[in-house]
Amino acid sequence: GNSVTQMEGPVTLSEEAFLTINCTYTATGYPSLFWYVQYPGEGLQLLLKATKADDKGSNKGFEATYRKETTSFHLEKGSVQVSDSAVYFCALKAGGTSYGKLTFGQGTILTVHP
Amino acid sequence: DGGITQSPKYLFRKEGQNVTLSCEQNLNHDAMYWYRQDPGQGLRLIYYSQIVNDFQKGDIAEGYSVSREKKESFPLTVTSAQKNPTAFYLCASIDSDTYEQYFGPGTRLTVT
């Protein structure tokens, strides 16, 4: 079956530090990959996505590259801010399966201190 | 402004009572989803609906029921058969062109 594995959290960083949150996946076919962000008490928002191998998704200084050879989609940001504190979810939509159904990782809590 | 609304934000119920969570969207999306979120477990799919009057069980449908009588609305009923109903519930719809899922703000249900 399809699955997504994220690095264990929580992650605590100082402002302006470099961020990496690892994400690896198992899927049949050619999945699309997503990163969602959830701020406290809110629903999820799409942060970025990539739909095929070697695509790089980017938004708000975050980026992730779809690596088919390592089945990975790691999230990176060069300089985090306090406002980036949130829960980050990696997700996949497997090609050719149930319409739009996403499989989520367990989420990684990020806390950024001033 | 287009989006998804869920109400109420917080809901408290006694054990043994059924409770219905509301989800409304004005994005004109055909497909809608219900997820349950528990700490450290990510999101798990309860039910989804691809079109009006049709819905399918997700990974953890036991103890839940849904209806889809209108395109805009996809209410979720948490029945007394759900053994551990206390959780954060998220509703979503999907843009059929981009496959991006749009989420509501969620309802936190506490059953005591």
mmCIF file of C-alpha atoms in Angstrom:
data_model
loop_
_atom_site.group_PDB
_atom_site.id
_atom_site.type_symbol
_atom_site.label_atom_id
_atom_site.label_comp_id
_atom_site.label_asym_id
_atom_site.label_seq_id
_atom_site.Cartn_x
_atom_site.Cartn_y
_atom_site.Cartn_z
ATOM 1 C CA GLY A 1 0.000 0.000 0.000
ATOM 2 C CA ASN A 2 0.886 3.662 -0.077
ATOM 3 C CA SER A 3 2.659 5.228 2.880
ATOM 4 C CA VAL A 4 4.517 8.382 3.887
ATOM 5 C CA THR A 5 7.165 8.557 6.585
ATOM 6 C CA GLN A 6 8.332 11.860 8.076
ATOM 7 C CA MET A 7 11.239 12.520 10.387
ATOM 8 C CA GLU A 8 10.425 12.355 14.055
ATOM 9 C CA GLY A 9 9.694 15.643 15.735
ATOM 10 C CA PRO A 10 9.432 17.982 17.363
ATOM 11 C CA VAL A 11 12.038 20.156 15.681
ATOM 12 C CA THR A 12 13.221 23.238 17.567
ATOM 13 C CA LEU A 13 15.325 25.898 15.838
ATOM 14 C CA SER A 14 16.530 29.420 16.391
ATOM 15 C CA GLU A 15 15.410 32.151 14.029
ATOM 16 C CA GLU A 16 17.440 32.258 10.784
ATOM 17 C CA ALA A 17 18.553 28.633 11.118
ATOM 18 C CA PHE A 18 18.417 26.190 8.204
ATOM 19 C CA LEU A 19 15.488 23.775 8.187
ATOM 20 C CA THR A 20 15.229 20.274 6.783
ATOM 21 C CA ILE A 21 12.261 17.974 7.383
ATOM 22 C CA ASN A 22 12.755 14.569 5.821
ATOM 23 C CA CYS A 23 9.966 12.761 3.981
ATOM 24 C CA THR A 24 10.120 9.412 2.225
ATOM 25 C CA TYR A 25 7.303 7.546 0.554
ATOM 26 C CA THR A 26 6.152 4.193 -0.765
ATOM 27 C CA ALA A 27 3.664 4.182 -3.610
ATOM 28 C CA THR A 28 2.629 2.332 -6.706
ATOM 29 C CA GLY A 29 2.775 4.152 -10.002
ATOM 30 C CA TYR A 30 3.842 7.781 -10.223
ATOM 31 C CA PRO A 31 2.509 9.756 -7.261
ATOM 32 C CA SER A 32 2.140 13.490 -6.842
ATOM 33 C CA LEU A 33 3.746 14.825 -3.657
ATOM 34 C CA PHE A 34 2.651 17.637 -1.374
ATOM 35 C CA TRP A 35 3.684 19.541 1.728
ATOM 36 C CA TYR A 36 0.891 20.983 3.868
ATOM 37 C CA VAL A 37 1.243 23.320 6.861
ATOM 38 C CA GLN A 38 -1.077 23.560 9.848
ATOM 39 C CA TYR A 39 -0.952 26.572 12.163
ATOM 40 C CA PRO A 40 -2.283 26.138 15.714
ATOM 41 C CA GLY A 41 -6.015 25.512 15.862
ATOM 42 C CA GLU A 42 -6.469 25.710 12.100
ATOM 43 C CA GLY A 43 -6.957 23.430 9.120
ATOM 44 C CA LEU A 44 -4.225 22.507 6.661
ATOM 45 C CA GLN A 45 -2.948 24.766 3.891
ATOM 46 C CA LEU A 46 -1.066 23.615 0.827
ATOM 47 C CA LEU A 47 2.543 24.815 1.049
ATOM 48 C CA LEU A 48 3.993 23.348 -2.147
ATOM 49 C CA LYS A 49 3.688 20.410 -4.503
ATOM 50 C CA ALA A 50 5.488 18.430 -7.212
ATOM 51 C CA THR A 51 3.801 16.191 -9.727
ATOM 52 C CA LYS A 52 6.688 14.362 -11.402
ATOM 53 C CA ALA A 53 10.243 13.237 -10.800
ATOM 54 C CA ASP A 54 12.870 16.013 -10.475
ATOM 55 C CA ASP A 55 10.199 18.706 -10.114
ATOM 56 C CA LYS A 56 10.963 21.281 -7.442
ATOM 57 C CA GLY A 57 8.058 22.820 -5.561
ATOM 58 C CA SER A 58 8.631 26.148 -3.842
ATOM 59 C CA ASN A 59 6.641 28.705 -1.865
ATOM 60 C CA LYS A 60 7.339 31.311 0.851
ATOM 61 C CA GLY A 61 11.035 30.386 0.904
ATOM 62 C CA PHE A 62 10.335 26.666 1.345
ATOM 63 C CA GLU A 63 11.296 24.171 -1.313
ATOM 64 C CA ALA A 64 11.261 20.425 -1.911
ATOM 65 C CA THR A 65 12.489 18.291 -4.808
ATOM 66 C CA TYR A 66 10.762 15.118 -5.966
ATOM 67 C CA ARG A 67 13.500 12.439 -5.960
ATOM 68 C CA LYS A 68 12.215 9.224 -7.496
ATOM 69 C CA GLU A 69 15.516 7.375 -7.078
ATOM 70 C CA THR A 70 15.455 7.850 -3.296
ATOM 71 C CA THR A 71 11.625 8.077 -3.010
ATOM 72 C CA SER A 72 12.021 11.290 -1.066
ATOM 73 C CA PHE A 73 10.527 14.785 -0.907
ATOM 74 C CA HIS A 74 12.459 16.600 1.825
ATOM 75 C CA LEU A 75 11.310 20.075 2.861
ATOM 76 C CA GLU A 76 13.963 22.807 3.228
ATOM 77 C CA LYS A 77 14.146 26.472 4.106
ATOM 78 C CA GLY A 78 17.308 28.495 4.285
ATOM 79 C CA SER A 79 16.337 30.846 7.105
ATOM 80 C CA VAL A 80 13.336 30.121 9.305
ATOM 81 C CA GLN A 81 11.253 32.723 11.111
ATOM 82 C CA VAL A 82 9.211 32.548 14.302
ATOM 83 C CA SER A 83 6.087 32.713 12.123
ATOM 84 C CA ASP A 84 7.064 29.381 10.512
ATOM 85 C CA SER A 85 6.239 27.576 13.761
ATOM 86 C CA ALA A 86 3.575 25.053 12.788
ATOM 87 C CA VAL A 87 2.984 21.388 12.007
ATOM 88 C CA TYR A 88 4.183 20.234 8.591
ATOM 89 C CA PHE A 89 2.659 17.269 6.767
ATOM 90 C CA CYS A 90 4.066 15.424 3.796
ATOM 91 C CA ALA A 91 1.441 13.736 1.616
ATOM 92 C CA LEU A 92 1.095 11.818 -1.607
ATOM 93 C CA LYS A 93 -1.613 11.210 -4.164
ATOM 94 C CA ALA A 94 -0.939 7.939 -5.910
ATOM 95 C CA GLY A 95 -1.460 7.916 -9.634
ATOM 96 C CA GLY A 96 -4.517 6.131 -10.973
ATOM 97 C CA THR A 97 -6.084 5.367 -7.555
ATOM 98 C CA SER A 98 -9.084 6.641 -5.645
ATOM 99 C CA TYR A 99 -10.001 10.052 -6.909
ATOM 100 C CA GLY A 100 -7.928 12.697 -5.134
ATOM 101 C CA LYS A 101 -7.288 10.561 -2.056
ATOM 102 C CA LEU A 102 -4.216 11.709 -0.134
ATOM 103 C CA THR A 103 -2.008 9.636 2.154
ATOM 104 C CA PHE A 104 -0.428 11.740 4.918
ATOM 105 C CA GLY A 105 2.659 11.371 7.041
ATOM 106 C CA GLN A 106 2.324 11.741 10.790
ATOM 107 C CA GLY A 107 3.310 15.406 10.813
ATOM 108 C CA THR A 108 6.379 17.192 12.182
ATOM 109 C CA ILE A 109 6.031 19.937 14.768
ATOM 110 C CA LEU A 110 8.382 22.869 14.141
ATOM 111 C CA THR A 111 9.049 25.478 16.814
ATOM 112 C CA VAL A 112 11.220 28.492 15.992
ATOM 113 C CA HIS A 113 12.559 30.642 18.832
ATOM 114 C CA PRO A 114 13.614 34.295 18.474
ATOM 115 C CA ASP B 1 -14.526 34.655 -0.418
ATOM 116 C CA GLY B 2 -14.634 31.002 -1.408
ATOM 117 C CA GLY B 3 -13.783 28.373 1.122
ATOM 118 C CA ILE B 4 -14.852 25.652 3.483
ATOM 119 C CA THR B 5 -16.649 26.269 6.746
ATOM 120 C CA GLN B 6 -16.978 23.855 9.621
ATOM 121 C CA SER B 7 -19.113 24.405 12.644
ATOM 122 C CA PRO B 8 -18.893 24.497 15.515
ATOM 123 C CA LYS B 9 -15.187 24.921 16.267
ATOM 124 C CA TYR B 10 -15.539 23.115 19.625
ATOM 125 C CA LEU B 11 -18.147 20.485 20.429
ATOM 126 C CA PHE B 12 -18.761 18.624 23.667
ATOM 127 C CA ARG B 13 -20.947 15.538 24.007
ATOM 128 C CA LYS B 14 -21.726 12.853 26.500
ATOM 129 C CA GLU B 15 -20.804 9.264 25.740
ATOM 130 C CA GLY B 16 -23.610 7.389 23.997
ATOM 131 C CA GLN B 17 -24.918 10.389 22.050
ATOM 132 C CA ASN B 18 -24.720 10.772 18.296
ATOM 133 C CA VAL B 19 -23.349 14.088 17.063
ATOM 134 C CA THR B 20 -23.284 15.667 13.592
ATOM 135 C CA LEU B 21 -20.447 17.868 12.376
ATOM 136 C CA SER B 22 -21.188 20.392 9.665
ATOM 137 C CA CYS B 23 -19.093 20.998 6.536
ATOM 138 C CA GLU B 24 -20.079 23.495 3.818
ATOM 139 C CA GLN B 25 -18.110 24.616 0.755
ATOM 140 C CA ASN B 26 -18.749 27.281 -1.863
ATOM 141 C CA LEU B 27 -15.852 26.326 -4.125
ATOM 142 C CA ASN B 28 -18.067 24.330 -6.508
ATOM 143 C CA HIS B 29 -15.903 21.263 -5.930
ATOM 144 C CA ASP B 30 -17.385 17.839 -6.633
ATOM 145 C CA ALA B 31 -15.263 15.786 -4.225
ATOM 146 C CA MET B 32 -15.266 16.199 -0.450
ATOM 147 C CA TYR B 33 -13.464 14.389 2.359
ATOM 148 C CA TRP B 34 -13.580 13.868 6.105
ATOM 149 C CA TYR B 35 -10.377 13.255 8.069
ATOM 150 C CA ARG B 36 -9.679 12.569 11.683
ATOM 151 C CA GLN B 37 -6.530 13.972 13.285
ATOM 152 C CA ASP B 38 -5.008 12.535 16.447
ATOM 153 C CA PRO B 39 -1.713 13.635 18.014
ATOM 154 C CA GLY B 40 1.281 11.976 16.375
ATOM 155 C CA GLN B 41 -0.825 10.068 13.845
ATOM 156 C CA GLY B 42 -1.307 12.496 11.022
ATOM 157 C CA LEU B 43 -4.629 12.533 9.186
ATOM 158 C CA ARG B 44 -6.728 9.442 8.583
ATOM 159 C CA LEU B 45 -9.499 9.323 6.006
ATOM 160 C CA ILE B 46 -12.982 8.562 7.339
ATOM 161 C CA TYR B 47 -15.254 8.990 4.308
ATOM 162 C CA TYR B 48 -15.131 10.689 0.946
ATOM 163 C CA SER B 49 -17.640 11.659 -1.685
ATOM 164 C CA GLN B 50 -16.839 12.148 -5.345
ATOM 165 C CA ILE B 51 -20.258 13.440 -6.325
ATOM 166 C CA VAL B 52 -23.695 14.206 -4.927
ATOM 167 C CA ASN B 53 -25.586 11.165 -3.567
ATOM 168 C CA ASP B 54 -22.449 9.037 -3.607
ATOM 169 C CA PHE B 55 -19.859 8.375 -0.898
ATOM 170 C CA GLN B 56 -17.211 5.802 -0.059
ATOM 171 C CA LYS B 57 -15.670 4.497 3.138
ATOM 172 C CA GLY B 58 -12.150 5.564 3.906
ATOM 173 C CA ASP B 59 -9.634 3.836 6.132
ATOM 174 C CA ILE B 60 -11.443 4.302 9.462
ATOM 175 C CA ALA B 61 -15.183 4.493 8.659
ATOM 176 C CA GLU B 62 -16.468 2.331 11.514
ATOM 177 C CA GLY B 63 -18.692 4.293 13.885
ATOM 178 C CA TYR B 64 -19.221 7.153 11.422
ATOM 179 C CA SER B 65 -21.837 7.969 8.806
ATOM 180 C CA VAL B 66 -22.176 10.667 6.133
ATOM 181 C CA SER B 67 -24.634 12.010 3.595
ATOM 182 C CA ARG B 68 -24.198 14.047 0.429
ATOM 183 C CA GLU B 69 -27.579 15.425 -0.584
ATOM 184 C CA LYS B 70 -26.186 18.698 -1.888
ATOM 185 C CA LYS B 71 -22.925 19.544 -3.628
ATOM 186 C CA GLU B 72 -22.118 22.181 -1.022
ATOM 187 C CA SER B 73 -22.667 20.071 2.087
ATOM 188 C CA PHE B 74 -21.076 16.910 3.494
ATOM 189 C CA PRO B 75 -22.093 16.406 7.149
ATOM 190 C CA LEU B 76 -20.424 13.757 9.300
ATOM 191 C CA THR B 77 -22.263 11.931 12.095
ATOM 192 C CA VAL B 78 -20.190 10.442 14.865
ATOM 193 C CA THR B 79 -22.301 7.645 16.288
ATOM 194 C CA SER B 80 -22.252 6.038 19.704
ATOM 195 C CA ALA B 81 -20.595 3.029 18.054
ATOM 196 C CA GLN B 82 -17.363 4.985 17.578
ATOM 197 C CA LYS B 83 -15.215 3.741 20.443
ATOM 198 C CA ASN B 84 -12.846 6.688 20.701
ATOM 199 C CA PRO B 85 -14.553 9.742 19.190
ATOM 200 C CA THR B 86 -12.566 12.506 20.883
ATOM 201 C CA ALA B 87 -10.434 14.027 18.109
ATOM 202 C CA PHE B 88 -9.963 16.936 15.736
ATOM 203 C CA TYR B 89 -12.065 16.501 12.586
ATOM 204 C CA LEU B 90 -11.144 18.121 9.292
ATOM 205 C CA CYS B 91 -13.271 18.469 6.185
ATOM 206 C CA ALA B 92 -11.742 19.073 2.772
ATOM 207 C CA SER B 93 -12.702 19.438 -0.860
ATOM 208 C CA ILE B 94 -10.602 18.984 -3.961
ATOM 209 C CA ASP B 95 -10.009 21.038 -7.075
ATOM 210 C CA SER B 96 -10.442 18.505 -9.885
ATOM 211 C CA ASP B 97 -7.974 20.381 -12.136
ATOM 212 C CA THR B 98 -5.017 20.722 -9.746
ATOM 213 C CA TYR B 99 -5.885 17.963 -7.235
ATOM 214 C CA GLU B 100 -5.192 20.480 -4.484
ATOM 215 C CA GLN B 101 -7.180 19.784 -1.339
ATOM 216 C CA TYR B 102 -8.699 22.733 0.488
ATOM 217 C CA PHE B 103 -9.294 22.269 4.203
ATOM 218 C CA GLY B 104 -11.788 23.740 6.600
ATOM 219 C CA PRO B 105 -10.690 25.088 10.012
ATOM 220 C CA GLY B 106 -11.706 21.881 11.798
ATOM 221 C CA THR B 107 -13.989 20.878 14.665
ATOM 222 C CA ARG B 108 -12.562 19.655 17.938
ATOM 223 C CA LEU B 109 -14.944 17.071 19.410
ATOM 224 C CA THR B 110 -14.660 16.043 23.045
ATOM 225 C CA VAL B 111 -16.766 13.162 24.321
ATOM 226 C CA THR B 112 -16.865 12.469 28.057
#
